[in-house]
Amino acid sequence: MPVKVITDSTSDIPEALADELDIAVVPIYVRFGQETFRDGLDISPGQLYSRLTTTEAHPATSQPNPEDFITVFRKHSGDAEGIVSIHISSKISGTFNSASMARKSLDSSFPIVVIDSKFNSAGLGLVVRSAARKAKAGGSFAEVVAEAERAIAETKMFGLFKTMKYLARSGRVNKTIAAASHFLNVMPLLTFHDGEITRAGLVRSLSRGIDRIIDFVRHNLPVTELSIVHSQVPDEAARLKQRLTEFIEDKLITVSEMGAGLGVHGGPGVLLVAVRTGGSQE
């Protein structure tokens, strides 16, 4: 029996690719007042951004609860050698803790490991896809876990936010800092360090931000896989990919849209890149 790889919807893995690699995705929740939606199931990115830009009340997000993970773990425990559940950084979400609580409540004789990816979105997606390819190739439980851990160590992420407004509305950054960035007409560049989002600089235009992303990728060559994730800027994502294919094979690059769960905090105009700097695709 194969190993089953599970993740959460902040991995921003396209549905077709998740189906191809047999990845189970547990949705996080998006709440507009009394309305609750499951990311990717009840609300699409387009629906989220439409409401986000036309309502004064900012939505909230919450992690899947342990019962959500118990249901998914039980569903797959009968037809898998084991379960490898890989999630958004525990320093920015409680999703990892929910999955860990679910694992502890189940029969300990069935192998389930819950892994903190130390990333979200494009970075998390790369880690999950690496583990899923190993599982699909017939890798053992231990080999799939090792591949996930290796991918975490070899993954780096960098991105541009067109505005800090939505980060401020969701409490992710100080409102004074967000107001200052708007007044000065600058856009933040962000990266990950030890599971936490950290600022990597400021730029005054989207084109300059794309230049900085290109610089980031060049600095980390050679790469074995690259993921671009965007929110409502498909033309810019396509332009970024075109420039990257000047020195990276097209087949190593995937482009996807940021889901509603993270879009709540980033808003439209986010452009992220994650690279894996070692390993190999199978």
PDB file of C-alpha atoms in Angstrom:
ATOM      1  CA  MET A   1       0.000   0.000   0.000  1.00  0.00           C
ATOM      2  CA  PRO A   2       1.279   3.499  -0.817  1.00  0.00           C
ATOM      3  CA  VAL A   3       1.996   6.233   1.706  1.00  0.00           C
ATOM      4  CA  LYS A   4      -0.684   8.937   1.794  1.00  0.00           C
ATOM      5  CA  VAL A   5       0.404  12.574   1.785  1.00  0.00           C
ATOM      6  CA  ILE A   6      -1.938  15.126   3.324  1.00  0.00           C
ATOM      7  CA  THR A   7      -1.660  18.905   3.526  1.00  0.00           C
ATOM      8  CA  ASP A   8      -3.816  21.968   4.136  1.00  0.00           C
ATOM      9  CA  SER A   9      -5.216  24.435   1.626  1.00  0.00           C
ATOM     10  CA  THR A  10      -2.568  27.090   2.317  1.00  0.00           C
ATOM     11  CA  SER A  11      -0.236  24.963   0.155  1.00  0.00           C
ATOM     12  CA  ASP A  12      -1.901  26.521  -2.918  1.00  0.00           C
ATOM     13  CA  ILE A  13      -1.387  23.352  -4.961  1.00  0.00           C
ATOM     14  CA  PRO A  14      -3.573  23.399  -8.100  1.00  0.00           C
ATOM     15  CA  GLU A  15      -6.427  20.900  -7.833  1.00  0.00           C
ATOM     16  CA  ALA A  16      -5.354  19.000 -10.957  1.00  0.00           C
ATOM     17  CA  LEU A  17      -1.835  18.557  -9.604  1.00  0.00           C
ATOM     18  CA  ALA A  18      -3.116  17.457  -6.194  1.00  0.00           C
ATOM     19  CA  ASP A  19      -5.262  14.842  -7.944  1.00  0.00           C
ATOM     20  CA  GLU A  20      -2.345  13.704 -10.109  1.00  0.00           C
ATOM     21  CA  LEU A  21      -0.081  13.226  -7.068  1.00  0.00           C
ATOM     22  CA  ASP A  22      -2.882  11.818  -4.869  1.00  0.00           C
ATOM     23  CA  ILE A  23      -2.549  14.589  -2.258  1.00  0.00           C
ATOM     24  CA  ALA A  24      -5.426  15.052   0.203  1.00  0.00           C
ATOM     25  CA  VAL A  25      -6.041  18.722   1.028  1.00  0.00           C
ATOM     26  CA  VAL A  26      -7.741  19.773   4.278  1.00  0.00           C
ATOM     27  CA  PRO A  27      -9.323  23.227   3.909  1.00  0.00           C
ATOM     28  CA  ILE A  28      -8.866  26.042   6.375  1.00  0.00           C
ATOM     29  CA  TYR A  29     -11.863  28.237   7.202  1.00  0.00           C
ATOM     30  CA  VAL A  30     -12.683  31.744   5.966  1.00  0.00           C
ATOM     31  CA  ARG A  31     -15.328  33.685   7.874  1.00  0.00           C
ATOM     32  CA  PHE A  32     -17.250  36.751   6.758  1.00  0.00           C
ATOM     33  CA  GLY A  33     -19.287  37.660   9.820  1.00  0.00           C
ATOM     34  CA  GLN A  34     -21.610  34.722  10.461  1.00  0.00           C
ATOM     35  CA  GLU A  35     -20.823  33.055   7.138  1.00  0.00           C
ATOM     36  CA  THR A  36     -18.181  30.318   7.162  1.00  0.00           C
ATOM     37  CA  PHE A  37     -16.518  28.942   4.038  1.00  0.00           C
ATOM     38  CA  ARG A  38     -14.037  26.138   3.434  1.00  0.00           C
ATOM     39  CA  ASP A  39     -11.060  27.382   1.433  1.00  0.00           C
ATOM     40  CA  GLY A  40     -11.131  25.916  -2.059  1.00  0.00           C
ATOM     41  CA  LEU A  41     -14.465  24.155  -1.560  1.00  0.00           C
ATOM     42  CA  ASP A  42     -17.047  26.790  -0.655  1.00  0.00           C
ATOM     43  CA  ILE A  43     -15.149  29.888  -1.762  1.00  0.00           C
ATOM     44  CA  SER A  44     -12.855  30.407  -4.737  1.00  0.00           C
ATOM     45  CA  PRO A  45     -10.053  32.960  -4.965  1.00  0.00           C
ATOM     46  CA  GLY A  46     -12.151  35.094  -7.313  1.00  0.00           C
ATOM     47  CA  GLN A  47     -15.088  35.115  -4.919  1.00  0.00           C
ATOM     48  CA  LEU A  48     -12.814  35.976  -2.002  1.00  0.00           C
ATOM     49  CA  TYR A  49     -11.124  38.922  -3.712  1.00  0.00           C
ATOM     50  CA  SER A  50     -14.451  40.260  -4.985  1.00  0.00           C
ATOM     51  CA  ARG A  51     -15.809  40.398  -1.446  1.00  0.00           C
ATOM     52  CA  LEU A  52     -12.520  41.511   0.069  1.00  0.00           C
ATOM     53  CA  THR A  53     -12.335  44.664  -2.035  1.00  0.00           C
ATOM     54  CA  THR A  54     -15.997  45.641  -1.662  1.00  0.00           C
ATOM     55  CA  THR A  55     -16.680  45.130   2.052  1.00  0.00           C
ATOM     56  CA  GLU A  56     -15.541  47.135   5.052  1.00  0.00           C
ATOM     57  CA  ALA A  57     -15.747  44.162   7.446  1.00  0.00           C
ATOM     58  CA  HIS A  58     -12.541  42.180   7.080  1.00  0.00           C
ATOM     59  CA  PRO A  59     -12.913  38.384   7.073  1.00  0.00           C
ATOM     60  CA  ALA A  60     -11.107  36.110   9.507  1.00  0.00           C
ATOM     61  CA  THR A  61      -9.468  32.738   9.001  1.00  0.00           C
ATOM     62  CA  SER A  62      -9.100  29.765  11.323  1.00  0.00           C
ATOM     63  CA  GLN A  63      -7.262  26.477  11.143  1.00  0.00           C
ATOM     64  CA  PRO A  64      -9.015  23.141  10.616  1.00  0.00           C
ATOM     65  CA  ASN A  65      -9.999  21.662  13.970  1.00  0.00           C
ATOM     66  CA  PRO A  66      -8.646  18.311  15.201  1.00  0.00           C
ATOM     67  CA  GLU A  67     -11.899  16.592  14.239  1.00  0.00           C
ATOM     68  CA  ASP A  68     -11.344  17.633  10.610  1.00  0.00           C
ATOM     69  CA  PHE A  69      -7.984  15.888  10.629  1.00  0.00           C
ATOM     70  CA  ILE A  70      -9.305  12.848  12.495  1.00  0.00           C
ATOM     71  CA  THR A  71     -11.894  12.381   9.728  1.00  0.00           C
ATOM     72  CA  VAL A  72      -9.263  12.583   6.981  1.00  0.00           C
ATOM     73  CA  PHE A  73      -6.736  10.409   8.828  1.00  0.00           C
ATOM     74  CA  ARG A  74      -9.346   7.690   9.416  1.00  0.00           C
ATOM     75  CA  LYS A  75     -10.500   7.861   5.795  1.00  0.00           C
ATOM     76  CA  HIS A  76      -7.028   7.022   4.499  1.00  0.00           C
ATOM     77  CA  SER A  77      -5.678   4.795   7.265  1.00  0.00           C
ATOM     78  CA  GLY A  78      -7.244   1.691   5.769  1.00  0.00           C
ATOM     79  CA  ASP A  79      -5.649   1.976   2.337  1.00  0.00           C
ATOM     80  CA  ALA A  80      -2.197   3.372   3.110  1.00  0.00           C
ATOM     81  CA  GLU A  81       1.061   2.148   4.619  1.00  0.00           C
ATOM     82  CA  GLY A  82       1.133   5.332   6.659  1.00  0.00           C
ATOM     83  CA  ILE A  83       0.202   9.019   6.533  1.00  0.00           C
ATOM     84  CA  VAL A  84       2.581  11.962   6.151  1.00  0.00           C
ATOM     85  CA  SER A  85       0.722  15.177   6.986  1.00  0.00           C
ATOM     86  CA  ILE A  86       2.634  18.345   6.042  1.00  0.00           C
ATOM     87  CA  HIS A  87       1.430  21.807   7.015  1.00  0.00           C
ATOM     88  CA  ILE A  88       1.861  25.556   7.135  1.00  0.00           C
ATOM     89  CA  SER A  89       4.477  26.893   9.553  1.00  0.00           C
ATOM     90  CA  SER A  90       3.428  26.456  13.180  1.00  0.00           C
ATOM     91  CA  LYS A  91       4.711  29.967  13.879  1.00  0.00           C
ATOM     92  CA  ILE A  92       1.987  31.564  11.762  1.00  0.00           C
ATOM     93  CA  SER A  93      -0.937  29.132  12.091  1.00  0.00           C
ATOM     94  CA  GLY A  94      -2.418  26.613  14.510  1.00  0.00           C
ATOM     95  CA  THR A  95      -2.995  24.071  11.728  1.00  0.00           C
ATOM     96  CA  PHE A  96       0.063  21.994  12.651  1.00  0.00           C
ATOM     97  CA  ASN A  97      -1.140  21.817  16.264  1.00  0.00           C
ATOM     98  CA  SER A  98      -4.618  20.688  15.191  1.00  0.00           C
ATOM     99  CA  ALA A  99      -3.148  17.898  13.068  1.00  0.00           C
ATOM    100  CA  SER A 100      -0.820  16.887  15.918  1.00  0.00           C
ATOM    101  CA  MET A 101      -3.729  16.694  18.365  1.00  0.00           C
ATOM    102  CA  ALA A 102      -5.636  14.528  15.899  1.00  0.00           C
ATOM    103  CA  ARG A 103      -2.697  12.159  15.507  1.00  0.00           C
ATOM    104  CA  LYS A 104      -2.354  11.742  19.285  1.00  0.00           C
ATOM    105  CA  SER A 105      -6.020  10.823  19.633  1.00  0.00           C
ATOM    106  CA  LEU A 106      -5.848   7.971  17.131  1.00  0.00           C
ATOM    107  CA  ASP A 107      -4.495   4.420  17.333  1.00  0.00           C
ATOM    108  CA  SER A 108      -0.750   4.799  17.782  1.00  0.00           C
ATOM    109  CA  SER A 109      -0.079   1.502  15.979  1.00  0.00           C
ATOM    110  CA  PHE A 110      -0.849   3.115  12.600  1.00  0.00           C
ATOM    111  CA  PRO A 111       2.056   5.326  11.460  1.00  0.00           C
ATOM    112  CA  ILE A 112       1.121   8.991  11.124  1.00  0.00           C
ATOM    113  CA  VAL A 113       3.688  11.762  11.199  1.00  0.00           C
ATOM    114  CA  VAL A 114       2.791  15.469  11.247  1.00  0.00           C
ATOM    115  CA  ILE A 115       5.455  17.760   9.783  1.00  0.00           C
ATOM    116  CA  ASP A 116       5.905  21.508  10.191  1.00  0.00           C
ATOM    117  CA  SER A 117       7.010  22.735   6.746  1.00  0.00           C
ATOM    118  CA  LYS A 118       8.156  26.142   8.107  1.00  0.00           C
ATOM    119  CA  PHE A 119       6.518  27.728   5.043  1.00  0.00           C
ATOM    120  CA  ASN A 120       3.153  28.533   3.542  1.00  0.00           C
ATOM    121  CA  SER A 121       1.841  28.832  -0.022  1.00  0.00           C
ATOM    122  CA  ALA A 122       4.519  28.205  -2.672  1.00  0.00           C
ATOM    123  CA  GLY A 123       7.113  26.949  -0.180  1.00  0.00           C
ATOM    124  CA  LEU A 124       4.730  24.529   1.522  1.00  0.00           C
ATOM    125  CA  GLY A 125       3.512  23.380  -1.881  1.00  0.00           C
ATOM    126  CA  LEU A 126       7.015  22.455  -3.019  1.00  0.00           C
ATOM    127  CA  VAL A 127       7.622  20.379   0.103  1.00  0.00           C
ATOM    128  CA  VAL A 128       4.293  18.562  -0.206  1.00  0.00           C
ATOM    129  CA  ARG A 129       4.768  17.825  -3.882  1.00  0.00           C
ATOM    130  CA  SER A 130       8.248  16.414  -3.262  1.00  0.00           C
ATOM    131  CA  ALA A 131       6.906  14.045  -0.616  1.00  0.00           C
ATOM    132  CA  ALA A 132       3.948  13.046  -2.793  1.00  0.00           C
ATOM    133  CA  ARG A 133       6.178  12.203  -5.759  1.00  0.00           C
ATOM    134  CA  LYS A 134       8.288   9.985  -3.511  1.00  0.00           C
ATOM    135  CA  ALA A 135       5.124   8.245  -2.278  1.00  0.00           C
ATOM    136  CA  LYS A 136       3.783   7.794  -5.814  1.00  0.00           C
ATOM    137  CA  ALA A 137       7.106   6.269  -6.866  1.00  0.00           C
ATOM    138  CA  GLY A 138       6.638   3.586  -4.206  1.00  0.00           C
ATOM    139  CA  GLY A 139       8.735   5.107  -1.445  1.00  0.00           C
ATOM    140  CA  SER A 140       8.389   3.644   2.032  1.00  0.00           C
ATOM    141  CA  PHE A 141       6.951   5.609   4.952  1.00  0.00           C
ATOM    142  CA  ALA A 142      10.462   6.428   6.203  1.00  0.00           C
ATOM    143  CA  GLU A 143      11.581   7.472   2.713  1.00  0.00           C
ATOM    144  CA  VAL A 144       8.621   9.822   2.243  1.00  0.00           C
ATOM    145  CA  VAL A 145       9.259  11.432   5.642  1.00  0.00           C
ATOM    146  CA  ALA A 146      12.951  11.823   4.795  1.00  0.00           C
ATOM    147  CA  GLU A 147      12.111  13.381   1.431  1.00  0.00           C
ATOM    148  CA  ALA A 148       9.787  15.921   3.092  1.00  0.00           C
ATOM    149  CA  GLU A 149      12.460  16.874   5.614  1.00  0.00           C
ATOM    150  CA  ARG A 150      15.069  17.150   2.872  1.00  0.00           C
ATOM    151  CA  ALA A 151      12.778  19.368   0.799  1.00  0.00           C
ATOM    152  CA  ILE A 152      12.196  21.673   3.778  1.00  0.00           C
ATOM    153  CA  ALA A 153      15.940  22.136   4.201  1.00  0.00           C
ATOM    154  CA  GLU A 154      16.387  22.818   0.467  1.00  0.00           C
ATOM    155  CA  THR A 155      13.455  25.226  -0.044  1.00  0.00           C
ATOM    156  CA  LYS A 156      13.612  29.022   0.008  1.00  0.00           C
ATOM    157  CA  MET A 157      10.854  31.554  -0.564  1.00  0.00           C
ATOM    158  CA  PHE A 158      10.631  35.223  -1.513  1.00  0.00           C
ATOM    159  CA  GLY A 159       7.732  37.456  -2.440  1.00  0.00           C
ATOM    160  CA  LEU A 160       6.220  40.843  -3.138  1.00  0.00           C
ATOM    161  CA  PHE A 161       3.063  42.352  -1.643  1.00  0.00           C
ATOM    162  CA  LYS A 162       1.491  45.145  -3.686  1.00  0.00           C
ATOM    163  CA  THR A 163      -0.066  46.599  -0.537  1.00  0.00           C
ATOM    164  CA  MET A 164       0.128  46.153   3.228  1.00  0.00           C
ATOM    165  CA  LYS A 165      -3.518  47.164   3.642  1.00  0.00           C
ATOM    166  CA  TYR A 166      -4.860  43.649   3.994  1.00  0.00           C
ATOM    167  CA  LEU A 167      -1.983  42.512   6.198  1.00  0.00           C
ATOM    168  CA  ALA A 168      -2.867  45.401   8.515  1.00  0.00           C
ATOM    169  CA  ARG A 169      -6.607  44.687   8.427  1.00  0.00           C
ATOM    170  CA  SER A 170      -5.960  41.078   9.415  1.00  0.00           C
ATOM    171  CA  GLY A 171      -3.546  42.098  12.181  1.00  0.00           C
ATOM    172  CA  ARG A 172      -0.435  40.664  10.489  1.00  0.00           C
ATOM    173  CA  VAL A 173       1.429  43.988  10.464  1.00  0.00           C
ATOM    174  CA  ASN A 174       1.230  47.236  12.399  1.00  0.00           C
ATOM    175  CA  LYS A 175      -1.349  49.629  10.899  1.00  0.00           C
ATOM    176  CA  THR A 176       1.024  52.575  11.280  1.00  0.00           C
ATOM    177  CA  ILE A 177       3.675  50.772   9.217  1.00  0.00           C
ATOM    178  CA  ALA A 178       1.066  49.886   6.599  1.00  0.00           C
ATOM    179  CA  ALA A 179      -0.119  53.513   6.414  1.00  0.00           C
ATOM    180  CA  ALA A 180       3.465  54.729   6.065  1.00  0.00           C
ATOM    181  CA  SER A 181       4.167  52.295   3.218  1.00  0.00           C
ATOM    182  CA  HIS A 182       1.038  53.527   1.426  1.00  0.00           C
ATOM    183  CA  PHE A 183       2.004  57.180   1.953  1.00  0.00           C
ATOM    184  CA  LEU A 184       5.533  56.550   0.676  1.00  0.00           C
ATOM    185  CA  ASN A 185       4.206  54.418  -2.203  1.00  0.00           C
ATOM    186  CA  VAL A 186       6.416  51.438  -1.413  1.00  0.00           C
ATOM    187  CA  MET A 187       5.754  47.707  -1.534  1.00  0.00           C
ATOM    188  CA  PRO A 188       7.187  45.210   0.958  1.00  0.00           C
ATOM    189  CA  LEU A 189       9.368  42.259   0.011  1.00  0.00           C
ATOM    190  CA  LEU A 190       9.020  39.309   2.373  1.00  0.00           C
ATOM    191  CA  THR A 191      10.818  36.041   2.968  1.00  0.00           C
ATOM    192  CA  PHE A 192      10.865  33.218   5.538  1.00  0.00           C
ATOM    193  CA  HIS A 193      13.406  32.677   8.283  1.00  0.00           C
ATOM    194  CA  ASP A 194      13.057  29.698  10.621  1.00  0.00           C
ATOM    195  CA  GLY A 195       9.328  29.453   9.962  1.00  0.00           C
ATOM    196  CA  GLU A 196       8.582  33.147  10.408  1.00  0.00           C
ATOM    197  CA  ILE A 197       7.772  35.767   7.786  1.00  0.00           C
ATOM    198  CA  THR A 198      10.402  38.498   7.750  1.00  0.00           C
ATOM    199  CA  ARG A 199      10.784  41.686   5.721  1.00  0.00           C
ATOM    200  CA  ALA A 200      13.417  41.566   2.984  1.00  0.00           C
ATOM    201  CA  GLY A 201      13.212  45.132   1.710  1.00  0.00           C
ATOM    202  CA  LEU A 202      10.976  47.656  -0.029  1.00  0.00           C
ATOM    203  CA  VAL A 203      10.440  48.578  -3.675  1.00  0.00           C
ATOM    204  CA  ARG A 204       8.550  51.393  -5.359  1.00  0.00           C
ATOM    205  CA  SER A 205       7.102  49.484  -8.302  1.00  0.00           C
ATOM    206  CA  LEU A 206       5.876  46.049  -9.276  1.00  0.00           C
ATOM    207  CA  SER A 207       8.453  45.862 -12.049  1.00  0.00           C
ATOM    208  CA  ARG A 208      11.260  46.535  -9.587  1.00  0.00           C
ATOM    209  CA  GLY A 209       9.764  43.897  -7.298  1.00  0.00           C
ATOM    210  CA  ILE A 210       9.903  41.380 -10.137  1.00  0.00           C
ATOM    211  CA  ASP A 211      13.547  42.350 -10.704  1.00  0.00           C
ATOM    212  CA  ARG A 212      14.256  41.562  -7.052  1.00  0.00           C
ATOM    213  CA  ILE A 213      12.518  38.197  -7.355  1.00  0.00           C
ATOM    214  CA  ILE A 214      14.654  37.401 -10.395  1.00  0.00           C
ATOM    215  CA  ASP A 215      17.753  38.362  -8.395  1.00  0.00           C
ATOM    216  CA  PHE A 216      16.633  36.044  -5.588  1.00  0.00           C
ATOM    217  CA  VAL A 217      16.260  33.110  -7.967  1.00  0.00           C
ATOM    218  CA  ARG A 218      19.598  33.774  -9.670  1.00  0.00           C
ATOM    219  CA  HIS A 219      21.290  33.912  -6.281  1.00  0.00           C
ATOM    220  CA  ASN A 220      19.954  30.414  -5.506  1.00  0.00           C
ATOM    221  CA  LEU A 221      20.884  28.663  -8.747  1.00  0.00           C
ATOM    222  CA  PRO A 222      20.852  25.862  -9.636  1.00  0.00           C
ATOM    223  CA  VAL A 223      17.257  25.029  -8.731  1.00  0.00           C
ATOM    224  CA  THR A 224      15.512  21.724  -9.312  1.00  0.00           C
ATOM    225  CA  GLU A 225      11.980  23.081  -8.996  1.00  0.00           C
ATOM    226  CA  LEU A 226      10.312  26.486  -8.822  1.00  0.00           C
ATOM    227  CA  SER A 227       6.786  27.535  -7.915  1.00  0.00           C
ATOM    228  CA  ILE A 228       5.137  30.887  -8.649  1.00  0.00           C
ATOM    229  CA  VAL A 229       1.980  31.797  -6.719  1.00  0.00           C
ATOM    230  CA  HIS A 230       0.044  35.007  -7.347  1.00  0.00           C
ATOM    231  CA  SER A 231      -3.147  36.720  -6.237  1.00  0.00           C
ATOM    232  CA  GLN A 232      -5.067  38.376  -9.070  1.00  0.00           C
ATOM    233  CA  VAL A 233      -1.958  39.326 -11.073  1.00  0.00           C
ATOM    234  CA  PRO A 234      -1.798  36.579 -13.740  1.00  0.00           C
ATOM    235  CA  ASP A 235      -0.100  38.818 -16.307  1.00  0.00           C
ATOM    236  CA  GLU A 236       2.725  39.668 -13.917  1.00  0.00           C
ATOM    237  CA  ALA A 237       3.083  35.992 -12.963  1.00  0.00           C
ATOM    238  CA  ALA A 238       3.297  35.071 -16.657  1.00  0.00           C
ATOM    239  CA  ARG A 239       5.870  37.810 -17.241  1.00  0.00           C
ATOM    240  CA  LEU A 240       7.912  36.549 -14.305  1.00  0.00           C
ATOM    241  CA  LYS A 241       7.799  32.999 -15.631  1.00  0.00           C
ATOM    242  CA  GLN A 242       8.865  34.143 -19.093  1.00  0.00           C
ATOM    243  CA  ARG A 243      11.909  35.891 -17.669  1.00  0.00           C
ATOM    244  CA  LEU A 244      12.778  32.893 -15.505  1.00  0.00           C
ATOM    245  CA  THR A 245      12.683  30.527 -18.496  1.00  0.00           C
ATOM    246  CA  GLU A 246      15.650  32.442 -19.901  1.00  0.00           C
ATOM    247  CA  PHE A 247      17.815  30.493 -17.454  1.00  0.00           C
ATOM    248  CA  ILE A 248      15.535  27.775 -15.969  1.00  0.00           C
ATOM    249  CA  GLU A 249      13.808  24.993 -17.905  1.00  0.00           C
ATOM    250  CA  ASP A 250      10.110  25.640 -18.421  1.00  0.00           C
ATOM    251  CA  LYS A 251       9.195  22.169 -17.139  1.00  0.00           C
ATOM    252  CA  LEU A 252      10.631  23.014 -13.697  1.00  0.00           C
ATOM    253  CA  ILE A 253       8.262  25.971 -13.193  1.00  0.00           C
ATOM    254  CA  THR A 254       4.622  25.862 -12.079  1.00  0.00           C
ATOM    255  CA  VAL A 255       2.243  28.800 -11.704  1.00  0.00           C
ATOM    256  CA  SER A 256      -0.830  28.795  -9.467  1.00  0.00           C
ATOM    257  CA  GLU A 257      -3.224  31.206  -7.813  1.00  0.00           C
ATOM    258  CA  MET A 258      -3.227  31.969  -4.114  1.00  0.00           C
ATOM    259  CA  GLY A 259      -6.261  30.510  -2.385  1.00  0.00           C
ATOM    260  CA  ALA A 260      -8.789  32.323  -0.257  1.00  0.00           C
ATOM    261  CA  GLY A 261      -7.210  31.220   3.025  1.00  0.00           C
ATOM    262  CA  LEU A 262      -4.042  33.231   2.464  1.00  0.00           C
ATOM    263  CA  GLY A 263      -5.615  35.775   0.134  1.00  0.00           C
ATOM    264  CA  VAL A 264      -7.511  37.189   3.114  1.00  0.00           C
ATOM    265  CA  HIS A 265      -4.203  38.393   4.526  1.00  0.00           C
ATOM    266  CA  GLY A 266      -2.319  39.303   1.357  1.00  0.00           C
ATOM    267  CA  GLY A 267      -5.092  40.718  -0.778  1.00  0.00           C
ATOM    268  CA  PRO A 268      -4.715  41.142  -4.526  1.00  0.00           C
ATOM    269  CA  GLY A 269      -1.264  41.841  -5.910  1.00  0.00           C
ATOM    270  CA  VAL A 270       0.842  39.203  -4.138  1.00  0.00           C
ATOM    271  CA  LEU A 271       3.582  37.540  -6.175  1.00  0.00           C
ATOM    272  CA  LEU A 272       5.563  34.722  -4.541  1.00  0.00           C
ATOM    273  CA  VAL A 273       8.354  32.431  -5.640  1.00  0.00           C
ATOM    274  CA  ALA A 274       9.643  29.318  -3.898  1.00  0.00           C
ATOM    275  CA  VAL A 275      12.668  27.390  -5.112  1.00  0.00           C
ATOM    276  CA  ARG A 276      14.137  24.036  -4.225  1.00  0.00           C
ATOM    277  CA  THR A 277      17.885  24.244  -4.463  1.00  0.00           C
ATOM    278  CA  GLY A 278      18.763  20.533  -4.229  1.00  0.00           C
ATOM    279  CA  GLY A 279      17.328  17.092  -4.721  1.00  0.00           C
ATOM    280  CA  SER A 280      15.726  15.824  -7.915  1.00  0.00           C
ATOM    281  CA  GLN A 281      12.279  15.266  -9.370  1.00  0.00           C
ATOM    282  CA  GLU A 282      11.194  11.676  -9.834  1.00  0.00           C
TER     283      GLU A 282
END
